[in-house]
């Protein structure tokens, strides 16, 4: 798949500056290589081709699942950016790329002036977020910060507004600029100063913009679901091929709490499995998706506990678990203090009444219970017939 | 004697370096170690160097020494006893065996860290057996084996047991593939076993009978940690017998099956413990029993580290109060205690340095911690597994930041965070070496200003000059990466998820963070350009992991072609519509070439 021309590049040399330079050459060659392939056209081509190019292009941005969205986005917004600049000249595009050696054209930046008010979809593009159905044009994430990374000579014209394409441009450690690292630093410093107004705009923009939750629910729900499923599928497939669940003693699947992203939040699977076992006492096999969490207090014990009612399938298992949890000989308990009447389990229902546990079917009980209390048998009068 | 030699060594190193600068060191190229042969330019004889080198034990120092010249390389290699291999595929077992003939202790790490979070498919690799096969022939006197994130089966454990009769320590962390049968063979055959530590492994808990496999005469155990094991049938008598015989026992970490009363029985037999894992700390006992337990704990005057607490019967945490004044490390991360119990506890622990909690203690609990634990160095707050509770927020974070200025490491799982709170921590806890903040909703902004979390993390890298480890979360633009690249000069490990906007972000980091060793990225919009911007960096790093990013197969092939000394491994789903995106790419330096045990889904480029 590789073109032979690139083989003439030297192998590693020892000096770091030379190495960096060669690294730049390599990247430049990569860019050229990418240009040759028709499917790898740069992202800055007019909207029509943008979408397909986007996913394959080597430049910044985006998850492939967002292609279509971007296509629409580009078409909808004529002012949005880079399209114009790209139409000016292809070679200029190279410059936009942060690897390019030439300066970034200022035209693109000025064109993008108004982008700070442009829409959400652009920003989605950049962040790889899912399609936002709402038209919250005030939601501006960003990218006002992008352009600060231009070469020093361009800072006069550049501002902090940027499209995602400008974001790809960065002052590069080109061979032309001596000590490349210093070059970058200088550019950063100067550009940062330049970018301050932009940054302020950005932050004020954030203040004005809409809710984050909305964004995020969209984010999560559309977070490449195909990826997630795919990963699960692949792993499931793999697992069926090897020795299945050798490791399973009571490896219950922890409830997929708030989100469905694989491996997030980053808690070791060992820990997840451990907790699922320890704190869901009877062996769990496919408990409900959500947990019904109620507080349990016992007379004479100042500290309460919380139990997840969905873990238990019946009153029996609930009673057993509570007996284990609250067993304390100091209170004169025997092991089955709930069953022999020394203590009685009561619950507060949705109306605030305290009732004896056990009268209604389990499912109804789980739906109406708000909290539980273990009271002494002698005090549980007037609550209805004892079981 | 030691001091004198160390001083000597320092002086001679200084002298030697001076000499080196002036003249080129002409060392004999042969690897022969005959002590009589002295290079004309070396002011030190090999004998003396060997002696001096014995005092250099840190592996990084020894690596540096071995780079000075070939003579020193050979000398150092012939004397090195502890070898640490950070990536088991970076070097072949044969090479290690050849280079270090006197090897006594080997530490190996296998899978990329994201394997802990199910991001690496099973059967990826990191098999221990090839190493054991080689070492069993060349180093039968191996004494210590420490493995992390590797896969080993029972037959491997049996081989270890039979091939290394002098084995003194076996430490398995986050490994998988074995069962309690393998442990039984270790217990039975390693007569000199001192340390058997299993931490967070995924194993098959067949039965508790393995404890019986220890020889009746076993007295050598110094540390026994089997917290991982989940079998129901623990052989308590065997355990009790073992404990009473091993008078040198310093570390004992029990699994969930051990109840509170059983713990009391065991503690009575080994009051000299320094570290204890308490088992389930339940079911509850009567007041009198609690008092007796308290006395029992009080007798363990050397106890400094406590962990376990898998269940914790309500109200029973008070039995450890007699110990608290000396306690240095407390791991309550598996017990869903509330703030009341916690504040009672920590108010008596002024010396505590390491505290791991579950977020059921909420912000009030953290406030109590901040009030009492001024020496706190390492704090972790884990989320409750059901995540139905309120958890912790930026309030608790600020309490800790203001109350515990000596903080070196923090891991904080929270539902919401603000830049201002992170800024407070950055300004107060300037000694931070490890900052891991996990806002549990991916890409969530600062919840009061709706701004990205750039400024907060920027403040951290700016003020905490000693920062070596950083994990990012929340909504982050390229600005955050710019800050990191600019300021985090000592950063060695960076973990990125759902962050960044464009390739520029990653470029900042790869260019700016000169000490970077491990970089792991998931679900971030970095593509081929970003990957290639680090072309000149990857050989000085241990590894790079990128999954669910925008990297294409072409980029990876480029990287592989131009850096032949890197291993580029790609996992790509076969039937994705038309995309050339790879699912994950793992790049690491290696002198062993591509690994031969790749599963079918891993492509080596």
CSV table of C-alpha atoms in Angstrom, one decimal, chain A:
chain,number,residue,atom,x,y,z
A,1,UNK,CA,0.0,0.0,0.0
A,2,UNK,CA,2.9,2.3,0.5
A,3,UNK,CA,4.3,4.3,-2.3
A,4,UNK,CA,8.0,3.5,-3.0
A,5,UNK,CA,9.0,7.1,-3.2
A,6,UNK,CA,8.8,7.4,0.5
A,7,UNK,CA,11.4,4.9,1.1
A,8,UNK,CA,14.1,7.2,0.2
A,9,UNK,CA,13.6,9.0,3.5
A,10,UNK,CA,16.5,8.3,5.7
A,11,UNK,CA,16.2,6.0,8.7
A,12,UNK,CA,16.7,7.5,12.1
A,13,UNK,CA,19.5,9.8,12.7
A,14,UNK,CA,20.7,10.5,16.1
A,15,UNK,CA,20.4,14.3,16.4
A,16,UNK,CA,17.0,15.3,17.7
A,17,UNK,CA,16.8,18.4,15.5
A,18,UNK,CA,17.4,16.3,12.5
A,19,UNK,CA,15.0,13.7,13.8
A,20,UNK,CA,12.3,16.4,14.1
A,21,UNK,CA,13.0,17.6,10.7
A,22,UNK,CA,12.8,14.2,9.3
A,23,UNK,CA,9.6,13.7,11.1
A,24,UNK,CA,8.3,16.7,9.5
A,25,UNK,CA,9.3,15.5,6.1
A,26,UNK,CA,7.6,12.2,6.7
A,27,UNK,CA,4.5,14.0,7.7
A,28,UNK,CA,4.7,16.2,4.6
A,29,UNK,CA,5.1,13.1,2.5
A,30,UNK,CA,2.2,11.6,4.2
A,31,UNK,CA,0.1,14.6,3.3
A,32,UNK,CA,1.2,14.4,-0.3
A,33,UNK,CA,0.4,10.8,-0.3
A,34,UNK,CA,-3.0,11.5,1.1
A,35,UNK,CA,-3.6,14.1,-1.6
A,36,UNK,CA,-3.0,11.6,-4.3
A,37,UNK,CA,-5.7,9.3,-3.3
A,38,UNK,CA,-9.0,10.6,-4.6
A,39,UNK,CA,-10.9,9.3,-1.6
A,40,UNK,CA,-8.6,11.1,0.7
A,41,UNK,CA,-9.5,14.5,-0.4
A,42,UNK,CA,-9.0,17.2,2.2
A,43,UNK,CA,-11.9,18.2,4.3
A,44,UNK,CA,-12.0,21.7,2.9
A,45,UNK,CA,-13.5,20.8,-0.4
A,46,UNK,CA,-17.0,22.2,-1.0
A,47,UNK,CA,-19.7,20.8,1.0
A,48,UNK,CA,-20.7,18.1,-1.5
A,49,UNK,CA,-17.6,16.1,-1.0
A,50,UNK,CA,-16.9,17.1,2.4
A,51,UNK,CA,-18.9,14.5,4.2
A,52,UNK,CA,-17.3,11.5,2.7
A,53,UNK,CA,-13.9,13.1,2.7
A,54,UNK,CA,-14.3,14.0,6.3
A,55,UNK,CA,-14.4,10.5,7.6
A,56,UNK,CA,-11.4,9.4,5.6
A,57,UNK,CA,-9.3,12.5,5.7
A,58,UNK,CA,-6.4,12.4,7.9
A,59,UNK,CA,-6.9,15.8,9.3
A,60,UNK,CA,-8.5,16.6,12.6
A,61,UNK,CA,-11.8,15.8,13.8
A,62,UNK,CA,-14.7,13.8,14.1
A,63,UNK,CA,-16.1,10.4,14.5
A,64,UNK,CA,-17.3,8.8,11.3
A,65,UNK,CA,-20.8,8.5,12.6
A,66,UNK,CA,-21.2,12.2,12.3
A,67,UNK,CA,-20.6,12.4,8.6
A,68,UNK,CA,-24.0,13.0,7.4
A,69,UNK,CA,-24.6,15.6,10.0
A,70,UNK,CA,-21.6,17.5,8.8
A,71,UNK,CA,-22.7,17.3,5.3
A,72,UNK,CA,-25.9,19.0,6.1
A,73,UNK,CA,-24.1,21.5,8.3
A,74,UNK,CA,-21.8,22.5,5.5
A,75,UNK,CA,-24.6,22.9,3.1
A,76,UNK,CA,-26.7,24.9,5.4
A,77,UNK,CA,-24.0,27.4,6.2
A,78,UNK,CA,-22.5,29.2,3.4
A,79,UNK,CA,-20.5,31.4,5.7
A,80,UNK,CA,-19.0,28.6,7.4
A,81,UNK,CA,-15.5,28.8,6.7
A,82,UNK,CA,-13.0,26.9,5.1
A,83,UNK,CA,-15.1,26.1,2.2
A,84,UNK,CA,-14.4,29.5,0.9
A,85,UNK,CA,-10.9,29.4,1.6
A,86,UNK,CA,-10.5,26.0,0.2
A,87,UNK,CA,-12.0,27.1,-3.0
A,88,UNK,CA,-9.4,29.6,-3.4
A,89,UNK,CA,-6.6,27.2,-4.0
A,90,UNK,CA,-5.8,23.7,-3.1
A,91,UNK,CA,-2.2,24.4,-2.4
A,92,UNK,CA,-3.2,26.9,0.2
A,93,UNK,CA,-5.0,24.1,1.9
A,94,UNK,CA,-1.8,22.4,2.6
A,95,UNK,CA,-0.8,25.4,4.5
A,96,UNK,CA,-3.8,25.1,6.7
A,97,UNK,CA,-2.7,21.9,7.9
A,98,UNK,CA,-0.5,22.2,10.9
A,99,UNK,CA,2.1,20.2,9.3
A,100,UNK,CA,2.4,22.5,6.3
A,101,UNK,CA,5.4,24.7,6.1
A,102,UNK,CA,3.8,27.7,4.6
A,103,UNK,CA,1.9,30.4,6.4
A,104,UNK,CA,-1.7,30.2,6.9
A,105,UNK,CA,-3.7,32.4,4.7
A,106,UNK,CA,-5.3,35.1,6.5
A,107,UNK,CA,-8.3,35.1,4.3
A,108,UNK,CA,-9.7,32.0,5.9
A,109,UNK,CA,-9.5,33.5,9.3
A,110,UNK,CA,-11.3,36.7,8.4
A,111,UNK,CA,-13.9,34.8,6.6
A,112,UNK,CA,-14.5,32.9,9.8
A,113,UNK,CA,-15.0,36.0,11.7
A,114,UNK,CA,-18.7,35.5,11.9
A,115,UNK,CA,-18.4,31.9,12.9
A,116,UNK,CA,-18.5,32.7,16.5
A,117,UNK,CA,-22.2,33.0,16.0
A,118,UNK,CA,-22.6,30.2,13.7
A,119,UNK,CA,-24.1,27.1,14.6
A,120,UNK,CA,-23.8,24.3,16.8
A,121,UNK,CA,-23.3,21.7,14.2
A,122,UNK,CA,-19.8,23.0,13.5
A,123,UNK,CA,-18.9,22.6,17.0
A,124,UNK,CA,-20.3,19.2,17.1
A,125,UNK,CA,-18.1,18.4,14.2
A,126,UNK,CA,-15.2,19.3,16.1
A,127,UNK,CA,-16.1,17.5,19.3
A,128,UNK,CA,-17.4,14.5,17.6
A,129,UNK,CA,-20.6,14.8,19.4
A,130,UNK,CA,-23.8,13.2,18.2
A,131,UNK,CA,-26.2,15.1,16.0
A,132,UNK,CA,-28.0,17.8,17.9
A,133,UNK,CA,-31.5,18.0,16.9
A,134,UNK,CA,-32.2,21.3,18.4
A,135,UNK,CA,-31.2,24.5,16.8
A,136,UNK,CA,-29.4,26.1,19.6
A,137,UNK,CA,-27.4,28.4,17.6
A,138,UNK,CA,-26.3,30.2,20.7
A,139,UNK,CA,-24.4,27.2,21.8
A,140,UNK,CA,-20.9,28.0,20.9
A,141,UNK,CA,-18.3,25.6,22.0
A,142,UNK,CA,-15.2,27.0,21.2
A,143,UNK,CA,-13.1,26.9,18.7
A,144,UNK,CA,-12.6,30.5,18.9
A,145,UNK,CA,-9.4,29.3,20.5
A,146,UNK,CA,-8.1,27.5,17.5
A,147,UNK,CA,-6.4,30.1,15.5
A,148,UNK,CA,-4.0,31.1,18.1
A,149,UNK,CA,-1.7,28.5,16.8
A,150,UNK,CA,-0.7,30.4,13.7
A,151,UNK,CA,2.8,31.4,12.7
A,152,UNK,CA,4.0,34.7,14.1
A,153,UNK,CA,3.9,36.4,10.8
A,154,UNK,CA,0.2,35.8,10.5
A,155,UNK,CA,-0.8,36.9,13.9
A,156,UNK,CA,-1.6,40.3,12.7
A,157,UNK,CA,-4.5,39.0,10.7
A,158,UNK,CA,-5.5,36.0,12.6
A,159,UNK,CA,-8.0,36.1,15.3
A,160,UNK,CA,-9.2,33.6,17.6
A,161,UNK,CA,-12.1,32.6,15.5
A,162,UNK,CA,-11.7,29.5,13.7
A,163,UNK,CA,-13.3,26.7,12.0
A,164,UNK,CA,-12.2,23.3,12.6
A,165,UNK,CA,-10.0,23.6,9.7
A,166,UNK,CA,-8.1,26.4,11.0
A,167,UNK,CA,-7.8,24.4,14.0
A,168,UNK,CA,-5.8,22.0,12.1
A,169,UNK,CA,-3.3,24.7,11.3
A,170,UNK,CA,-0.5,25.1,13.7
A,171,UNK,CA,2.8,26.7,13.7
A,172,UNK,CA,5.0,23.9,12.7
A,173,UNK,CA,8.5,23.1,13.4
A,174,UNK,CA,9.3,23.5,9.8
A,175,UNK,CA,12.9,23.3,8.7
A,176,UNK,CA,12.6,26.8,7.7
A,177,UNK,CA,12.1,28.1,11.2
A,178,UNK,CA,15.2,27.6,13.2
A,179,UNK,CA,15.0,25.9,16.6
A,180,UNK,CA,11.6,24.6,15.8
A,181,UNK,CA,10.6,24.3,19.4
A,182,UNK,CA,11.4,27.9,20.1
A,183,UNK,CA,9.4,28.8,17.0
A,184,UNK,CA,6.4,27.1,18.3
A,185,UNK,CA,6.7,28.6,21.7
A,186,UNK,CA,7.0,32.0,20.3
A,187,UNK,CA,4.0,31.5,18.2
A,188,UNK,CA,2.1,30.2,21.1
A,189,UNK,CA,3.0,33.1,23.3
A,190,UNK,CA,2.2,35.7,20.7
A,191,UNK,CA,-0.9,34.0,19.5
A,192,UNK,CA,-2.1,33.6,22.9
A,193,UNK,CA,-1.9,37.2,23.5
A,194,UNK,CA,-3.7,37.7,20.3
A,195,UNK,CA,-6.3,35.1,21.2
A,196,UNK,CA,-7.2,36.7,24.5
A,197,UNK,CA,-10.0,38.8,23.1
A,198,UNK,CA,-11.2,35.7,21.3
A,199,UNK,CA,-11.0,33.7,24.4
A,200,UNK,CA,-13.1,36.3,26.3
A,201,UNK,CA,-15.6,36.1,23.6
A,202,UNK,CA,-15.6,32.4,23.9
A,203,UNK,CA,-16.2,32.4,27.6
A,204,UNK,CA,-18.9,34.9,27.4
A,205,UNK,CA,-20.3,32.9,24.6
A,206,UNK,CA,-20.4,30.0,26.9
A,207,UNK,CA,-22.2,32.0,29.5
A,208,UNK,CA,-24.9,32.9,27.1
A,209,UNK,CA,-25.4,29.6,25.6
A,210,UNK,CA,-27.9,27.0,26.4
A,211,UNK,CA,-28.0,24.2,28.8
A,212,UNK,CA,-25.3,21.7,28.9
A,213,UNK,CA,-27.5,18.9,29.9
A,214,UNK,CA,-29.4,19.0,26.8
A,215,UNK,CA,-26.2,18.7,24.8
A,216,UNK,CA,-25.1,16.0,26.9
A,217,UNK,CA,-28.1,13.8,26.8
A,218,UNK,CA,-27.9,14.1,23.1
A,219,UNK,CA,-24.2,13.4,23.4
A,220,UNK,CA,-24.7,10.3,25.4
A,221,UNK,CA,-27.5,8.9,23.5
A,222,UNK,CA,-25.8,9.3,20.2
A,223,UNK,CA,-22.4,8.5,21.4
A,224,UNK,CA,-21.4,6.1,18.7
A,225,UNK,CA,-23.9,3.6,19.7
A,226,UNK,CA,-22.7,1.4,16.9
A,227,UNK,CA,-19.3,1.4,18.5
A,228,UNK,CA,-20.6,0.5,21.8
A,229,UNK,CA,-22.7,-2.3,20.5
A,230,UNK,CA,-19.9,-3.3,18.3
A,231,UNK,CA,-17.5,-3.6,21.1
A,232,UNK,CA,-19.9,-5.5,23.2
A,233,UNK,CA,-20.6,-7.8,20.3
A,234,UNK,CA,-17.0,-8.4,19.6
A,235,UNK,CA,-16.2,-9.1,23.1
A,236,UNK,CA,-19.2,-11.3,23.5
A,237,UNK,CA,-18.1,-13.1,20.4
A,238,UNK,CA,-14.7,-13.5,21.6
A,239,UNK,CA,-15.8,-14.7,25.0
A,240,UNK,CA,-17.8,-17.4,23.6
A,241,UNK,CA,-14.9,-18.7,21.7
A,242,UNK,CA,-12.6,-19.1,24.6
A,243,UNK,CA,-13.2,-21.0,27.7
A,244,UNK,CA,-16.4,-19.3,28.9
A,245,UNK,CA,-16.5,-17.8,32.2
A,246,UNK,CA,-13.9,-19.8,34.0
A,247,UNK,CA,-13.7,-17.0,36.2
A,248,UNK,CA,-17.3,-16.8,37.1
A,249,UNK,CA,-18.0,-17.6,40.6
A,250,UNK,CA,-20.6,-14.9,41.3
A,251,UNK,CA,-19.6,-12.5,38.6
A,252,UNK,CA,-22.8,-10.6,38.4
A,253,UNK,CA,-23.1,-8.0,35.7
A,254,UNK,CA,-23.2,-4.6,37.5
A,255,UNK,CA,-26.3,-2.7,36.5
A,256,UNK,CA,-25.4,-0.4,33.6
A,257,UNK,CA,-26.2,2.6,35.7
A,258,UNK,CA,-26.3,6.0,34.0
A,259,UNK,CA,-24.6,5.6,30.7
A,260,UNK,CA,-23.8,2.8,28.4
A,261,UNK,CA,-20.3,3.5,27.4
A,262,UNK,CA,-17.9,0.7,27.6
A,263,UNK,CA,-15.3,1.1,30.3
A,264,UNK,CA,-16.5,4.4,31.5
A,265,UNK,CA,-16.2,5.6,34.2
A,266,UNK,CA,-12.8,4.0,34.5
A,267,UNK,CA,-13.4,1.6,37.3
A,268,UNK,CA,-11.6,-1.7,37.2
A,269,UNK,CA,-13.9,-4.5,36.2
A,270,UNK,CA,-12.5,-6.3,39.2
A,271,UNK,CA,-13.9,-3.7,41.5
A,272,UNK,CA,-17.3,-3.6,39.7
A,273,UNK,CA,-17.7,-7.3,40.0
A,274,UNK,CA,-16.6,-7.3,43.6
A,275,UNK,CA,-19.0,-4.7,44.7
A,276,UNK,CA,-21.9,-6.3,42.8
A,277,UNK,CA,-21.3,-9.5,44.6
A,278,UNK,CA,-20.8,-8.0,48.0
A,279,UNK,CA,-23.6,-5.6,48.1
A,280,UNK,CA,-26.3,-7.6,46.4
A,281,UNK,CA,-26.6,-10.4,48.7
A,282,UNK,CA,-28.6,-13.1,47.2
A,283,UNK,CA,-26.9,-14.2,44.0
A,284,UNK,CA,-27.9,-11.8,41.4
A,285,UNK,CA,-29.0,-13.0,38.0
A,286,UNK,CA,-30.4,-10.3,35.8
A,287,UNK,CA,-31.7,-7.8,38.2
A,288,UNK,CA,-33.7,-4.9,37.0
A,289,UNK,CA,-32.0,-2.2,35.2
A,290,UNK,CA,-32.7,0.4,37.8
A,291,UNK,CA,-32.2,-0.1,41.5
A,292,UNK,CA,-34.8,0.8,44.1
A,293,UNK,CA,-32.8,2.2,46.9
A,294,UNK,CA,-34.5,2.5,50.3
A,295,UNK,CA,-33.1,3.3,53.7
A,296,UNK,CA,-33.5,0.8,56.5
A,297,UNK,CA,-33.3,1.8,60.1
A,298,UNK,CA,-33.6,-0.3,63.1
A,299,UNK,CA,-34.7,0.6,66.6
A,300,UNK,CA,-31.7,0.9,68.8
A,301,UNK,CA,-29.1,1.2,66.1
A,302,UNK,CA,-28.3,4.8,65.1
A,303,UNK,CA,-26.8,3.9,61.8
A,304,UNK,CA,-29.0,3.0,59.0
A,305,UNK,CA,-28.3,1.1,55.8
A,306,UNK,CA,-29.5,1.3,52.3
A,307,UNK,CA,-30.7,-1.7,50.4
A,308,UNK,CA,-31.6,-2.1,46.8
A,309,UNK,CA,-35.0,-3.8,46.7
A,310,UNK,CA,-34.6,-4.9,43.2
A,311,UNK,CA,-32.0,-7.4,44.3
A,312,UNK,CA,-34.5,-9.4,46.2
A,313,UNK,CA,-37.3,-11.3,44.6
A,314,UNK,CA,-39.5,-12.0,47.5
A,315,UNK,CA,-40.1,-11.0,51.1
A,316,UNK,CA,-38.2,-14.1,52.3
A,317,UNK,CA,-35.0,-13.0,50.7
A,318,UNK,CA,-35.4,-9.5,51.9
A,319,UNK,CA,-36.0,-10.6,55.5
A,320,UNK,CA,-33.0,-12.9,55.4
A,321,UNK,CA,-30.8,-10.1,54.1
A,322,UNK,CA,-32.0,-7.7,56.7
A,323,UNK,CA,-31.5,-10.2,59.5
A,324,UNK,CA,-27.9,-10.7,58.4
A,325,UNK,CA,-27.3,-7.1,58.1
A,326,UNK,CA,-28.8,-6.0,61.4
A,327,UNK,CA,-28.1,-9.0,63.6
A,328,UNK,CA,-26.7,-7.9,66.9
A,329,UNK,CA,-26.8,-10.0,70.0
A,330,UNK,CA,-26.6,-6.9,72.1
A,331,UNK,CA,-30.1,-6.1,71.3
A,332,UNK,CA,-31.2,-9.5,72.5
A,333,UNK,CA,-31.6,-10.8,69.0
A,334,UNK,CA,-31.5,-14.3,67.9
A,335,UNK,CA,-30.6,-14.9,64.4
A,336,UNK,CA,-34.1,-14.7,63.1
A,337,UNK,CA,-35.4,-11.7,64.9
A,338,UNK,CA,-37.6,-10.7,62.1
A,339,UNK,CA,-39.4,-14.0,61.7
A,340,UNK,CA,-40.0,-14.8,65.3
A,341,UNK,CA,-41.7,-11.6,66.1
A,342,UNK,CA,-39.1,-10.0,68.4
A,343,UNK,CA,-38.7,-7.4,65.7
A,344,UNK,CA,-41.1,-6.4,63.0
A,345,UNK,CA,-40.4,-5.0,59.6
A,346,UNK,CA,-42.5,-2.0,58.7
A,347,UNK,CA,-42.5,0.4,55.8
A,348,UNK,CA,-43.6,3.8,55.0
A,349,UNK,CA,-45.5,4.0,51.8
A,350,UNK,CA,-46.1,6.8,49.3
A,351,UNK,CA,-48.8,8.3,51.4
A,352,UNK,CA,-46.6,8.4,54.5
A,353,UNK,CA,-48.4,5.7,56.4
A,354,UNK,CA,-46.5,3.1,58.2
A,355,UNK,CA,-47.5,-0.4,57.3
A,356,UNK,CA,-46.5,-3.9,58.1
A,357,UNK,CA,-44.5,-5.5,55.4
A,358,UNK,CA,-45.9,-8.6,53.8
A,359,UNK,CA,-49.5,-7.8,53.1
A,360,UNK,CA,-49.3,-6.8,49.5
A,361,UNK,CA,-47.7,-8.6,46.6
A,362,UNK,CA,-44.0,-8.1,46.3
A,363,UNK,CA,-44.1,-6.1,43.1
A,364,UNK,CA,-46.7,-3.7,44.5
A,365,UNK,CA,-44.6,-3.4,47.6
A,366,UNK,CA,-41.5,-2.4,45.7
A,367,UNK,CA,-43.4,0.3,43.9
A,368,UNK,CA,-45.0,1.9,46.9
A,369,UNK,CA,-42.3,1.6,49.6
A,370,UNK,CA,-40.4,4.7,50.5
A,371,UNK,CA,-38.4,3.5,53.5
A,372,UNK,CA,-38.2,0.6,55.9
A,373,UNK,CA,-38.0,0.4,59.6
A,374,UNK,CA,-37.4,-2.5,61.9
A,375,UNK,CA,-39.3,-1.9,65.1
A,376,UNK,CA,-39.6,-3.9,68.3
A,377,UNK,CA,-42.5,-6.3,68.2
A,378,UNK,CA,-44.0,-4.8,71.3
A,379,UNK,CA,-44.3,-1.4,69.6
A,380,UNK,CA,-45.8,-2.6,66.4
A,381,UNK,CA,-49.3,-2.5,67.5
A,382,UNK,CA,-52.1,-0.9,65.6
A,383,UNK,CA,-50.3,-1.6,62.3
A,384,UNK,CA,-52.5,-4.3,61.2
A,385,UNK,CA,-52.5,-8.0,61.7
A,386,UNK,CA,-49.2,-9.6,62.3
A,387,UNK,CA,-48.1,-12.1,59.7
